Amino acid sequence: MRTDLVVIGAGPAGLAAALAADARGTRVAVLDAGPAPGGQIHRQPPAGADTAAATAPPHVRRTWRSLAAALAASTVTVLTEHHVWCVEPGFTVHALCGPGQDEPVAVRAAAVLLATGGYEKVLPFPGWTLPGVLTAGGAQALLKGALTAPGQRAVVAGTGPLLLPVATALAAAGTEVAALVESAGPTALLRHGPALAAKAPEGAWHAARLLRHRVPVLTRHTVVRAHGSAALTGVTVAALDRAGHVRPGSERLLHCDTLAVGHGMLPHTDLAGSLGCPLDGSAVRVDAEQRTGVPGVWAAGEATGVGGAALALAEGHIAGRSAAARLRGAAPDPAGWSAAARARRTLRAGAAALDAVFAPPAGWARQVTDDTVVCRCEDVTAGAVREAVDRLGAEDLRTVKLLTRAGMGWCQGRMCHPGIAGLTGCPPVPPRALPARPVPLGVLARQATEEGTA
Amino acid sequence: MSAREPSARPGPGCTRSFTVTFDGREIEVLPGRTVAAALLAAGVTSWRTTRRAGRPRGVFCGIGVCFDCLVTVNGRPGQRACLRPARPGDVIRTEEGTGHAD
């Protein structure tokens, strides 16, 4: 298949970009791994399911209705269940399809727009590998996409704006929520009130539901340990002092079979990194038109810095218009997207304020005992990682990985790199992960044969 | 630990539930569910043991990033249960180590 623009990711950024480019005469194909467009935020329940328990706030449902209507009226090609594993310069986008993800598909295009979204950061703590401990976003995905609650009694913990909607969604689904444990203090939230105004209606909606379900909220608290042998049976929570350290003697046990935990979001940058797009910290660097440092490659949404769905829509719109103009050989007129640019400026400022409020507690690494597994794929303990730094002299994540295998497993270091960076003091460089997902050898062999005969 | 489906009632136009097996046991699955959702709804929280320490694992990230929920489906190991749609008659097995032991 050949098209003008391939958009990778069918969340808010990707769809806004695709619609903006399509409206300007660009042929667009959107590839997404999910069973339907919408991304994580607009994940829809299975067809035919009773959606009474679907709990998206009214404004999220409204946004989805207008995006879905615009998509239906457009000529955008949406390819779902396409797992992109590589983008070749020039550009050829390689994806795997089918239930076993073993059927290769290649889409050729003059330009690529990366709207790959983000994933949740979870810092390690003793017991976090027990079945029953899952990410807050994972719990939300199960509730949204399968109307399945992961357990009967849950604790929601960590830090960040995602915890509140996850707690309310669990409660609405009939799970008893024993506590929402947020490490940020209540005054920090109030201090940044003005910058958070954009989030206020949504926050109020969730807070009202939290009250209705009588969910206890513990601010400036943290989970110090998850208990259980074959599966989770409870967690120990403790109060934090103002410096972010556990207050001795404040520990208490909460029984639960589910812990939904998260410490913020990270951008998906595998494909950007493999194309050579420069990063700013952990996010893809973009200019005012959402162009990356590589000609022909745009990026929008969480991949360029975590800021939420409204920001993703604004960035996607700008990226789509820019790509449409540049593909025609014209320079776009930024005056045409001034409203989106204003929204982008405001929402980026709000995101920076949220980042400042929802920082993990300063003393989290002290709670990680030496026997705690930090690399979930390779069963590497905190003790082994500390030894690599303290005794063997490792000074960066790559050397820690070579000495311990931490970050060398299936997830390619995506899950463990923030934790290991925090434990060791090494700079948190996002892992280089190519291919972006495992590829059957048969697919690679077939591709090599085709290239050999071409 | 057992999980439940808050909206397990089939809605109008809902296609019928079907069965799969997990380690030989029959499990009823509602349409449109992933293998992970099907197992959790049946009260199964773990379907893999780790390669080195042999520790139990189930779903963690829920969106295909962490590879903790790997499971063997119809003889093929290394499938991400959180992404793979459950299909009628799927034979799902606990994955031990690499899943390539035999």
Coordinates of C-alpha atoms in Angstrom, one line a residue:
Chain A
M1 CA 0.0 0.0 0.0
R2 CA 1.2 3.5 -0.8
T3 CA -0.2 6.8 0.6
D4 CA 0.9 10.4 1.2
L5 CA 1.0 10.4 5.0
V6 CA 1.2 7.6 7.4
V7 CA 0.0 8.4 11.0
I8 CA 1.2 6.0 13.6
G9 CA -1.3 5.9 16.5
A10 CA -5.1 6.5 16.4
G11 CA -5.4 8.3 19.7
P12 CA -6.4 12.0 19.9
A13 CA -3.1 13.3 18.4
G14 CA -3.1 10.9 15.5
L15 CA -6.8 11.3 14.6
A16 CA -6.7 15.1 14.9
A17 CA -3.6 15.1 12.6
A18 CA -5.2 12.7 10.1
L19 CA -8.4 14.7 9.9
A20 CA -6.6 18.0 9.5
A21 CA -4.4 16.6 6.6
D22 CA -7.3 14.7 5.0
A23 CA -9.4 18.0 5.0
R24 CA -6.6 19.5 2.9
G25 CA -6.5 16.9 0.3
T26 CA -3.7 14.6 1.7
R27 CA -4.1 10.9 1.4
V28 CA -3.8 9.6 5.0
A29 CA -3.5 6.1 6.5
V30 CA -3.6 5.7 10.3
L31 CA -2.1 2.6 11.8
D32 CA -2.9 1.5 15.3
A33 CA -2.3 -1.6 17.4
G34 CA -5.8 -1.4 19.0
P35 CA -9.0 -3.2 17.9
A36 CA -10.6 0.2 17.1
P37 CA -9.4 3.9 16.8
G38 CA -9.5 6.1 19.9
G39 CA -6.3 5.3 21.7
Q40 CA -6.1 4.6 25.4
I41 CA -8.4 7.5 26.4
H42 CA -11.2 6.6 24.0
R43 CA -10.9 2.9 24.3
Q44 CA -14.4 1.5 23.7
P45 CA -16.2 -1.4 25.2
P46 CA -16.7 -4.6 23.1
A47 CA -19.5 -4.3 20.5
G48 CA -22.8 -5.4 22.0
A49 CA -21.7 -5.2 25.6
D50 CA -23.9 -3.5 28.2
T51 CA -22.1 -0.2 28.6
A52 CA -23.9 1.0 31.7
A53 CA -20.7 0.7 33.6
A54 CA -18.7 2.7 31.1
T55 CA -17.5 5.7 33.1
A56 CA -15.9 8.2 30.8
P57 CA -16.6 11.8 31.9
P58 CA -19.2 13.7 29.8
H59 CA -16.6 15.9 28.0
V60 CA -14.5 12.9 27.1
R61 CA -17.6 11.2 25.6
R62 CA -18.4 14.4 23.7
T63 CA -14.9 14.6 22.2
W64 CA -15.1 11.0 21.1
R65 CA -18.4 11.5 19.4
S66 CA -17.2 14.4 17.4
L67 CA -13.9 12.7 16.5
A68 CA -15.7 9.5 15.4
A69 CA -18.2 11.5 13.3
A70 CA -15.5 13.5 11.6
L71 CA -13.6 10.2 10.9
A72 CA -16.7 8.6 9.4
A73 CA -17.2 11.6 7.1
S74 CA -13.5 11.7 6.0
T75 CA -11.5 9.6 3.5
V76 CA -8.9 8.7 6.1
T77 CA -7.9 5.0 6.0
V78 CA -7.7 3.5 9.5
L79 CA -5.8 0.2 9.8
T80 CA -6.5 -1.3 13.2
E81 CA -4.6 -4.2 14.8
H82 CA -1.5 -3.1 13.0
H83 CA 1.5 -3.3 15.3
V84 CA 4.2 -1.1 13.8
W85 CA 7.7 -2.5 14.6
C86 CA 9.9 -0.4 12.3
V87 CA 9.8 2.7 10.1
E88 CA 12.4 2.7 7.3
P89 CA 13.7 6.0 6.0
G90 CA 12.0 7.0 2.9
F91 CA 9.4 5.9 4.3
T92 CA 8.3 2.3 4.6
V93 CA 6.2 1.5 7.7
H94 CA 6.4 -2.2 8.7
A95 CA 3.6 -3.6 10.8
L96 CA 2.4 -7.1 12.1
C97 CA -1.2 -8.1 11.9
G98 CA -3.4 -11.0 12.8
P99 CA -4.3 -12.5 16.2
G100 CA -0.7 -13.9 16.5
Q101 CA 0.9 -10.7 15.1
D102 CA 2.8 -12.7 12.5
E103 CA 1.4 -11.4 9.2
P104 CA 3.6 -8.6 7.8
V105 CA 2.3 -5.5 6.2
A106 CA 4.2 -2.7 4.6
V107 CA 2.8 0.8 3.9
R108 CA 4.9 3.3 1.9
A109 CA 4.4 7.0 2.3
A110 CA 6.1 10.4 1.6
A111 CA 5.8 11.5 5.2
V112 CA 5.3 10.0 8.7
L113 CA 3.6 11.4 11.7
L114 CA 4.4 9.8 15.0
A115 CA 1.4 9.9 17.4
T116 CA 2.6 6.9 19.4
G117 CA 1.3 8.1 22.8
G118 CA 2.8 7.2 26.2
Y119 CA 2.9 4.5 28.8
E120 CA 2.9 4.4 32.5
K121 CA 5.9 4.8 34.7
V122 CA 6.0 2.6 37.7
L123 CA 8.8 2.9 40.2
P124 CA 9.8 -0.4 42.0
F125 CA 8.9 -1.3 45.6
P126 CA 9.0 -4.6 47.4
G127 CA 6.3 -6.9 46.2
W128 CA 5.5 -5.0 43.0
T129 CA 5.9 -8.1 40.8
L130 CA 3.1 -10.0 42.6
P131 CA 0.1 -10.9 40.4
G132 CA -2.7 -8.5 41.4
V133 CA -0.3 -5.5 41.2
L134 CA -0.9 -3.7 37.9
T135 CA -0.5 -0.2 36.5
A136 CA -3.3 2.3 37.0
G137 CA -3.6 2.6 33.3
G138 CA -3.8 -1.2 32.9
A139 CA -6.7 -1.3 35.3
Q140 CA -8.4 1.5 33.3
A141 CA -7.8 -0.4 30.1
L142 CA -9.4 -3.5 31.5
L143 CA -12.4 -1.5 32.7
K144 CA -12.8 0.5 29.5
G145 CA -12.0 -2.2 26.9
A146 CA -13.4 -5.3 28.6
L147 CA -15.7 -4.0 31.4
T148 CA -13.7 -6.3 33.6
A149 CA -12.6 -5.2 37.1
P150 CA -9.2 -6.8 37.9
G151 CA -10.3 -7.7 41.5
Q152 CA -12.7 -7.3 44.4
R153 CA -10.9 -4.9 46.7
A154 CA -8.4 -2.5 45.4
V155 CA -5.9 0.2 46.5
V156 CA -5.0 2.9 43.9
A157 CA -1.6 4.4 44.6
G158 CA 1.3 6.4 43.4
T159 CA 1.1 9.9 42.0
G160 CA -0.5 11.8 39.1
P161 CA -3.7 12.9 37.6
L162 CA -4.6 9.3 36.4
L163 CA -5.2 7.9 39.9
L164 CA -8.4 9.8 40.5
P165 CA -10.2 8.6 37.3
V166 CA -9.0 5.0 37.9
A167 CA -10.2 5.0 41.5
T168 CA -13.7 6.3 40.4
A169 CA -13.9 3.8 37.5
L170 CA -13.0 0.9 39.8
A171 CA -15.6 2.0 42.4
A172 CA -18.2 2.5 39.7
A173 CA -17.5 -1.0 38.4
G174 CA -18.3 -2.4 41.8
T175 CA -14.8 -2.9 43.2
E176 CA -14.4 -1.8 46.8
V177 CA -11.6 0.8 46.7
A178 CA -9.9 0.6 50.1
A179 CA -7.9 3.8 49.5
L180 CA -6.6 6.2 47.0
V181 CA -3.0 6.8 48.1
E182 CA -1.4 9.9 46.5
S183 CA 2.2 10.9 47.5
A184 CA 1.6 14.6 46.6
G185 CA 0.4 16.8 49.5
P186 CA -2.9 18.5 49.4
T187 CA -1.4 22.0 49.6
A188 CA 0.8 21.4 46.6
L189 CA -2.4 20.8 44.6
L190 CA -4.0 24.0 45.8
R191 CA -0.9 26.1 45.2
H192 CA -0.9 25.2 41.5
G193 CA -4.7 25.8 41.3
P194 CA -4.6 28.4 38.5
A195 CA -2.4 26.3 36.2
L196 CA -4.6 23.3 36.8
A197 CA -7.8 25.1 35.9
A198 CA -7.9 23.4 32.5
K199 CA -8.3 20.1 34.4
A200 CA -10.7 21.4 37.0
P201 CA -14.1 20.4 35.5
E202 CA -12.8 16.8 35.0
G203 CA -11.3 16.7 38.5
A204 CA -14.5 17.9 40.1
W205 CA -16.5 15.3 38.2
H206 CA -14.3 12.5 39.4
A207 CA -14.0 13.9 43.0
A208 CA -17.8 13.9 43.3
R209 CA -17.9 10.2 42.3
L210 CA -15.1 9.4 44.7
L211 CA -17.2 11.0 47.5
R212 CA -20.3 9.1 46.4
H213 CA -18.5 5.8 46.6
R214 CA -16.9 6.8 49.9
V215 CA -13.3 6.2 48.8
P216 CA -10.9 7.2 51.5
V217 CA -8.2 9.5 50.1
L218 CA -4.7 9.5 51.7
T219 CA -2.6 12.4 50.4
R220 CA 1.2 12.6 51.2
H221 CA 1.1 8.8 51.7
T222 CA 2.9 6.0 49.8
V223 CA 2.8 2.2 49.4
V224 CA 6.0 0.9 50.9
R225 CA 5.4 -2.9 50.3
A226 CA 3.0 -5.2 48.6
H227 CA 2.3 -8.5 50.4
G228 CA 1.5 -12.0 49.2
S229 CA 3.3 -15.2 48.0
A230 CA 1.4 -16.4 44.9
A231 CA -0.8 -13.3 44.6
L232 CA -1.4 -9.9 46.3
T233 CA -3.1 -10.0 49.7
G234 CA -2.5 -6.5 50.9
V235 CA -0.2 -3.5 51.0
T236 CA 1.6 -1.5 53.7
V237 CA 1.0 2.3 53.3
A238 CA 2.9 5.0 55.2
A239 CA 2.7 8.7 55.6
L240 CA 5.4 10.9 54.1
D241 CA 7.1 13.9 55.7
R242 CA 7.4 17.2 53.8
A243 CA 10.8 16.1 52.4
G244 CA 9.2 12.9 50.9
H245 CA 10.5 10.4 53.3
V246 CA 8.4 7.8 55.1
R247 CA 7.4 8.8 58.7
P248 CA 8.7 6.0 61.0
G249 CA 5.8 4.3 62.8
S250 CA 3.1 5.5 60.4
E251 CA 2.9 2.2 58.5
R252 CA -0.4 0.4 58.3
L253 CA -1.7 -2.6 56.4
L254 CA -4.6 -2.5 54.0
H255 CA -6.0 -5.8 52.7
C256 CA -6.6 -5.9 49.0
D257 CA -6.4 -8.3 46.0
T258 CA -5.6 -5.5 43.5
L259 CA -3.1 -2.6 43.6
A260 CA -3.4 -0.2 40.7
V261 CA -0.2 1.9 40.8
G262 CA 1.5 4.5 38.7
H263 CA 4.0 7.4 39.0
G264 CA 3.2 9.4 35.9
M265 CA 3.6 8.8 32.1
L266 CA 6.5 8.4 29.7
P267 CA 6.5 9.1 26.0
H268 CA 6.8 6.3 23.5
T269 CA 9.9 7.2 21.5
D270 CA 11.1 3.9 20.0
L271 CA 10.1 4.6 16.4
A272 CA 11.3 8.2 16.7
G273 CA 14.6 7.1 18.1
S274 CA 15.1 4.5 15.4
L275 CA 14.5 7.2 12.7
G276 CA 17.1 9.4 14.4
C277 CA 14.7 12.0 15.7
P278 CA 16.5 14.0 18.4
L279 CA 14.9 13.9 21.8
D280 CA 14.5 16.5 24.6
G281 CA 14.9 14.5 27.7
S282 CA 12.5 11.6 27.3
A283 CA 10.3 13.2 24.6
V284 CA 10.6 13.7 20.9
R285 CA 11.8 17.3 20.0
V286 CA 9.5 19.2 17.7
D287 CA 9.4 22.7 16.3
A288 CA 6.4 25.1 16.2
E289 CA 4.9 23.1 13.3
Q290 CA 5.4 19.8 15.2
R291 CA 8.2 18.7 12.9
T292 CA 10.9 16.5 14.4
G293 CA 14.6 16.9 13.6
V294 CA 14.2 14.4 10.7
P295 CA 12.8 15.8 7.4
G296 CA 9.4 14.2 6.6
V297 CA 8.7 13.1 10.1
W298 CA 6.2 14.9 12.4
A299 CA 5.3 14.1 15.9
A300 CA 2.4 15.1 18.2
G301 CA 0.7 14.1 21.5
E302 CA 2.3 12.4 24.4
A303 CA 5.3 11.3 22.3
T304 CA 6.5 14.9 22.3
G305 CA 5.9 15.4 26.1
V306 CA 3.1 14.1 28.3
G307 CA 0.3 16.6 28.6
G308 CA -3.0 14.9 28.2
A309 CA -5.7 14.5 25.5
A310 CA -6.6 18.1 24.9
L311 CA -3.0 19.0 24.2
A312 CA -2.7 16.0 21.9
L313 CA -5.6 17.2 19.9
A314 CA -4.1 20.7 19.5
E315 CA -0.7 19.3 18.6
G316 CA -2.1 16.8 16.2
H317 CA -4.2 19.5 14.4
I318 CA -1.1 21.6 13.9
A319 CA 1.0 18.7 12.8
G320 CA -1.6 17.5 10.2
R321 CA -1.9 21.0 8.7
S322 CA 1.8 21.4 8.5
A323 CA 2.3 18.0 6.9
A324 CA -0.5 18.6 4.3
A325 CA 1.1 21.9 3.3
R326 CA 4.7 20.7 3.2
L327 CA 3.7 17.6 1.2
R328 CA 2.3 20.1 -1.4
G329 CA 5.6 21.9 -1.4
A330 CA 4.1 24.9 0.3
A331 CA 4.9 26.6 3.6
P332 CA 1.9 26.5 6.0
D333 CA 0.4 29.7 7.4
P334 CA 0.5 29.4 11.2
A335 CA -2.3 32.1 11.4
G336 CA -4.6 29.3 10.2
W337 CA -4.0 27.3 13.4
S338 CA -3.7 30.2 15.9
A339 CA -6.5 28.8 18.1
A340 CA -4.7 25.4 18.4
A341 CA -1.4 27.2 19.0
R342 CA -2.9 29.1 21.9
A343 CA -4.4 26.0 23.4
R344 CA -1.0 24.2 23.0
R345 CA 0.8 27.0 24.9
T346 CA -1.7 27.0 27.8
L347 CA -2.0 23.3 28.1
R348 CA 1.8 22.8 28.0
A349 CA 2.1 25.3 30.9
G350 CA -0.6 23.3 32.7
A351 CA 1.3 20.1 32.1
A352 CA 4.5 21.5 33.5
A353 CA 2.6 22.6 36.6
L354 CA 1.1 19.1 37.0
D355 CA 4.6 17.6 36.7
A356 CA 5.8 19.8 39.5
V357 CA 2.9 18.7 41.8
F358 CA 2.9 15.0 41.0
A359 CA 6.5 14.2 41.5
P360 CA 7.3 10.8 43.1
P361 CA 8.4 11.2 46.8
A362 CA 12.0 12.1 47.1
G363 CA 12.8 9.2 49.3
W364 CA 11.2 6.4 47.2
A365 CA 14.5 4.6 46.4
R366 CA 15.3 4.1 50.1
Q367 CA 12.2 1.8 50.3
V368 CA 13.5 -0.5 47.6
T369 CA 15.1 -3.4 49.5
D370 CA 18.1 -5.2 47.9
D371 CA 16.0 -8.3 47.3
T372 CA 13.4 -6.3 45.3
V373 CA 13.3 -7.3 41.7
V374 CA 13.7 -4.1 39.6
C375 CA 14.0 -5.5 36.1
R376 CA 10.8 -7.5 35.8
C377 CA 11.8 -9.3 32.6
E378 CA 15.2 -10.6 33.7
D379 CA 14.5 -11.0 37.5
V380 CA 17.4 -8.6 38.3
T381 CA 17.3 -7.3 41.9
A382 CA 18.0 -3.9 43.3
G383 CA 21.0 -5.4 45.1
A384 CA 22.6 -6.5 41.9
V385 CA 22.0 -3.1 40.3
R386 CA 23.5 -1.3 43.3
E387 CA 26.5 -3.6 43.3
A388 CA 27.1 -2.8 39.6
V389 CA 27.3 0.9 40.5
D390 CA 28.9 0.8 44.0
R391 CA 31.4 -2.1 43.5
L392 CA 31.8 -2.4 39.7
G393 CA 31.8 1.3 38.9
A394 CA 29.0 1.5 36.3
E395 CA 28.1 5.2 35.6
D396 CA 25.3 4.9 33.0
L397 CA 22.3 2.7 32.4
R398 CA 24.0 0.9 29.4
T399 CA 26.9 -0.3 31.6
V400 CA 24.4 -1.4 34.4
K401 CA 22.6 -3.4 31.7
L402 CA 25.7 -5.1 30.4
L403 CA 26.8 -6.0 34.0
T404 CA 23.4 -7.2 35.3
R405 CA 21.1 -7.8 32.3
A406 CA 18.7 -5.2 33.8
G407 CA 16.8 -3.8 30.8
M408 CA 17.8 -6.6 28.4
G409 CA 14.5 -8.5 28.4
W410 CA 11.3 -8.5 26.4
C411 CA 10.3 -5.0 27.3
Q412 CA 13.7 -3.7 26.3
G413 CA 14.0 -1.6 29.4
R414 CA 10.9 0.4 29.0
M415 CA 9.4 -0.6 32.4
C416 CA 12.6 -0.6 34.5
H417 CA 14.7 2.3 33.2
P418 CA 13.2 5.0 35.3
G419 CA 13.5 2.9 38.4
I420 CA 17.1 1.9 37.7
A421 CA 18.0 5.4 36.9
G422 CA 16.5 6.5 40.2
L423 CA 18.3 3.8 42.2
T424 CA 21.7 4.4 40.7
G425 CA 21.7 8.1 40.0
C426 CA 22.4 7.4 36.3
P427 CA 20.8 9.8 33.8
P428 CA 17.4 8.4 32.8
V429 CA 18.1 7.9 29.1
P430 CA 15.2 6.3 27.2
P431 CA 16.1 2.9 26.0
R432 CA 16.9 2.3 22.3
A433 CA 14.4 -0.3 21.3
L434 CA 14.5 -1.5 17.7
P435 CA 12.5 -3.4 16.5
A436 CA 9.9 -1.6 18.5
R437 CA 8.2 -5.0 19.3
P438 CA 9.3 -8.6 18.9
V439 CA 9.2 -9.8 15.3
P440 CA 9.1 -13.5 14.3
L441 CA 12.3 -14.6 12.6
G442 CA 10.2 -15.9 9.6
V443 CA 9.0 -12.3 9.0
L444 CA 12.5 -10.9 8.9
A445 CA 13.7 -13.8 6.7
R446 CA 10.9 -13.2 4.2
Q447 CA 11.7 -9.6 4.1
A448 CA 15.4 -10.3 3.5
T449 CA 14.4 -12.6 0.6
E450 CA 12.1 -10.0 -0.9
E451 CA 14.8 -7.4 -0.7
G452 CA 17.3 -9.8 -2.2
T453 CA 15.1 -10.4 -5.2
A454 CA 13.9 -6.8 -5.7
Chain B
M1 CA -8.6 -13.6 44.3
S2 CA -11.4 -13.6 41.9
A3 CA -12.5 -11.0 39.5
R4 CA -15.9 -10.1 38.2
E5 CA -17.5 -8.5 35.3
P6 CA -19.6 -5.6 36.4
S7 CA -21.5 -5.5 33.2
A8 CA -21.5 -9.2 32.4
R9 CA -25.1 -9.1 31.2
P10 CA -25.1 -9.3 27.5
G11 CA -26.6 -6.2 25.9
P12 CA -28.9 -6.0 23.0
G13 CA -27.3 -7.4 19.8
C14 CA -24.6 -9.1 21.9
T15 CA -23.2 -12.2 20.3
R16 CA -23.1 -15.2 22.5
S17 CA -20.4 -16.1 24.9
F18 CA -18.0 -18.9 24.0
T19 CA -15.6 -21.2 25.7
V20 CA -11.8 -21.5 25.7
T21 CA -9.6 -23.7 27.9
F22 CA -7.0 -22.6 30.4
D23 CA -4.7 -25.4 31.5
G24 CA -7.5 -27.8 30.5
R25 CA -10.2 -26.1 32.4
E26 CA -13.1 -24.6 30.4
I27 CA -13.7 -20.9 30.7
E28 CA -16.6 -18.9 29.5
V29 CA -15.7 -15.8 27.6
L30 CA -17.8 -12.8 26.5
P31 CA -17.1 -11.6 23.0
G32 CA -14.6 -8.9 22.3
R33 CA -12.4 -9.7 25.4
T34 CA -8.7 -10.2 25.4
V35 CA -7.1 -13.3 26.8
A36 CA -6.1 -11.3 29.9
A37 CA -9.6 -10.0 30.5
A38 CA -11.1 -13.5 30.0
L39 CA -8.7 -15.0 32.5
L40 CA -9.2 -12.3 35.1
A41 CA -12.9 -12.5 34.7
A42 CA -12.6 -16.3 35.5
G43 CA -10.6 -15.5 38.6
V44 CA -7.2 -16.4 37.2
T45 CA -4.6 -13.8 38.1
S46 CA -1.3 -15.5 37.1
W47 CA -0.5 -17.4 33.9
R48 CA 3.3 -17.3 33.6
T49 CA 6.3 -18.1 35.7
T50 CA 9.5 -16.1 35.2
R51 CA 12.5 -17.6 33.4
R52 CA 15.1 -17.3 36.1
A53 CA 13.3 -17.2 39.5
G54 CA 10.1 -19.1 38.5
R55 CA 7.9 -16.4 40.0
P56 CA 4.2 -16.1 39.1
R57 CA 3.2 -13.2 36.8
G58 CA -0.1 -12.0 35.3
V59 CA -1.2 -8.7 33.7
F60 CA 0.8 -5.6 34.6
C61 CA 0.8 -2.7 32.1
G62 CA -2.3 -3.9 30.4
I63 CA -1.4 -2.2 27.1
G64 CA 1.3 -4.3 25.5
V65 CA 4.4 -2.6 26.8
C66 CA 5.8 -4.8 29.7
F67 CA 5.5 -8.4 28.3
D68 CA 4.7 -9.7 31.8
C69 CA 1.4 -11.2 30.7
L70 CA 3.0 -13.6 28.2
V71 CA 1.0 -16.8 27.7
T72 CA 0.9 -19.8 25.4
V73 CA -2.1 -19.8 23.0
N74 CA -2.8 -22.7 20.7
G75 CA 0.7 -24.0 21.1
R76 CA 2.4 -20.6 20.4
P77 CA 4.3 -19.2 23.4
G78 CA 5.0 -15.5 24.0
Q79 CA 1.6 -14.1 23.2
R80 CA 0.7 -10.9 25.1
A81 CA -2.5 -11.8 26.9
C82 CA -3.5 -8.1 27.2
L83 CA -3.5 -7.6 23.5
R84 CA -4.5 -11.0 22.0
P85 CA -8.2 -11.3 21.4
A86 CA -9.7 -14.5 22.9
R87 CA -11.3 -16.7 20.1
P88 CA -13.7 -19.6 20.5
G89 CA -11.9 -22.8 21.2
D90 CA -8.5 -21.2 22.1
V91 CA -6.3 -23.5 24.1
I92 CA -4.5 -21.3 26.6
R93 CA -1.7 -22.7 28.7
T94 CA 0.4 -21.3 31.6
E95 CA 3.8 -20.3 30.2
E96 CA 6.8 -21.6 32.1
G97 CA 10.2 -19.9 31.6
T98 CA 10.7 -19.2 27.9
G99 CA 7.7 -21.3 26.9
H100 CA 10.0 -23.4 24.8
A101 CA 10.9 -26.0 27.4
D102 CA 9.7 -29.0 25.4

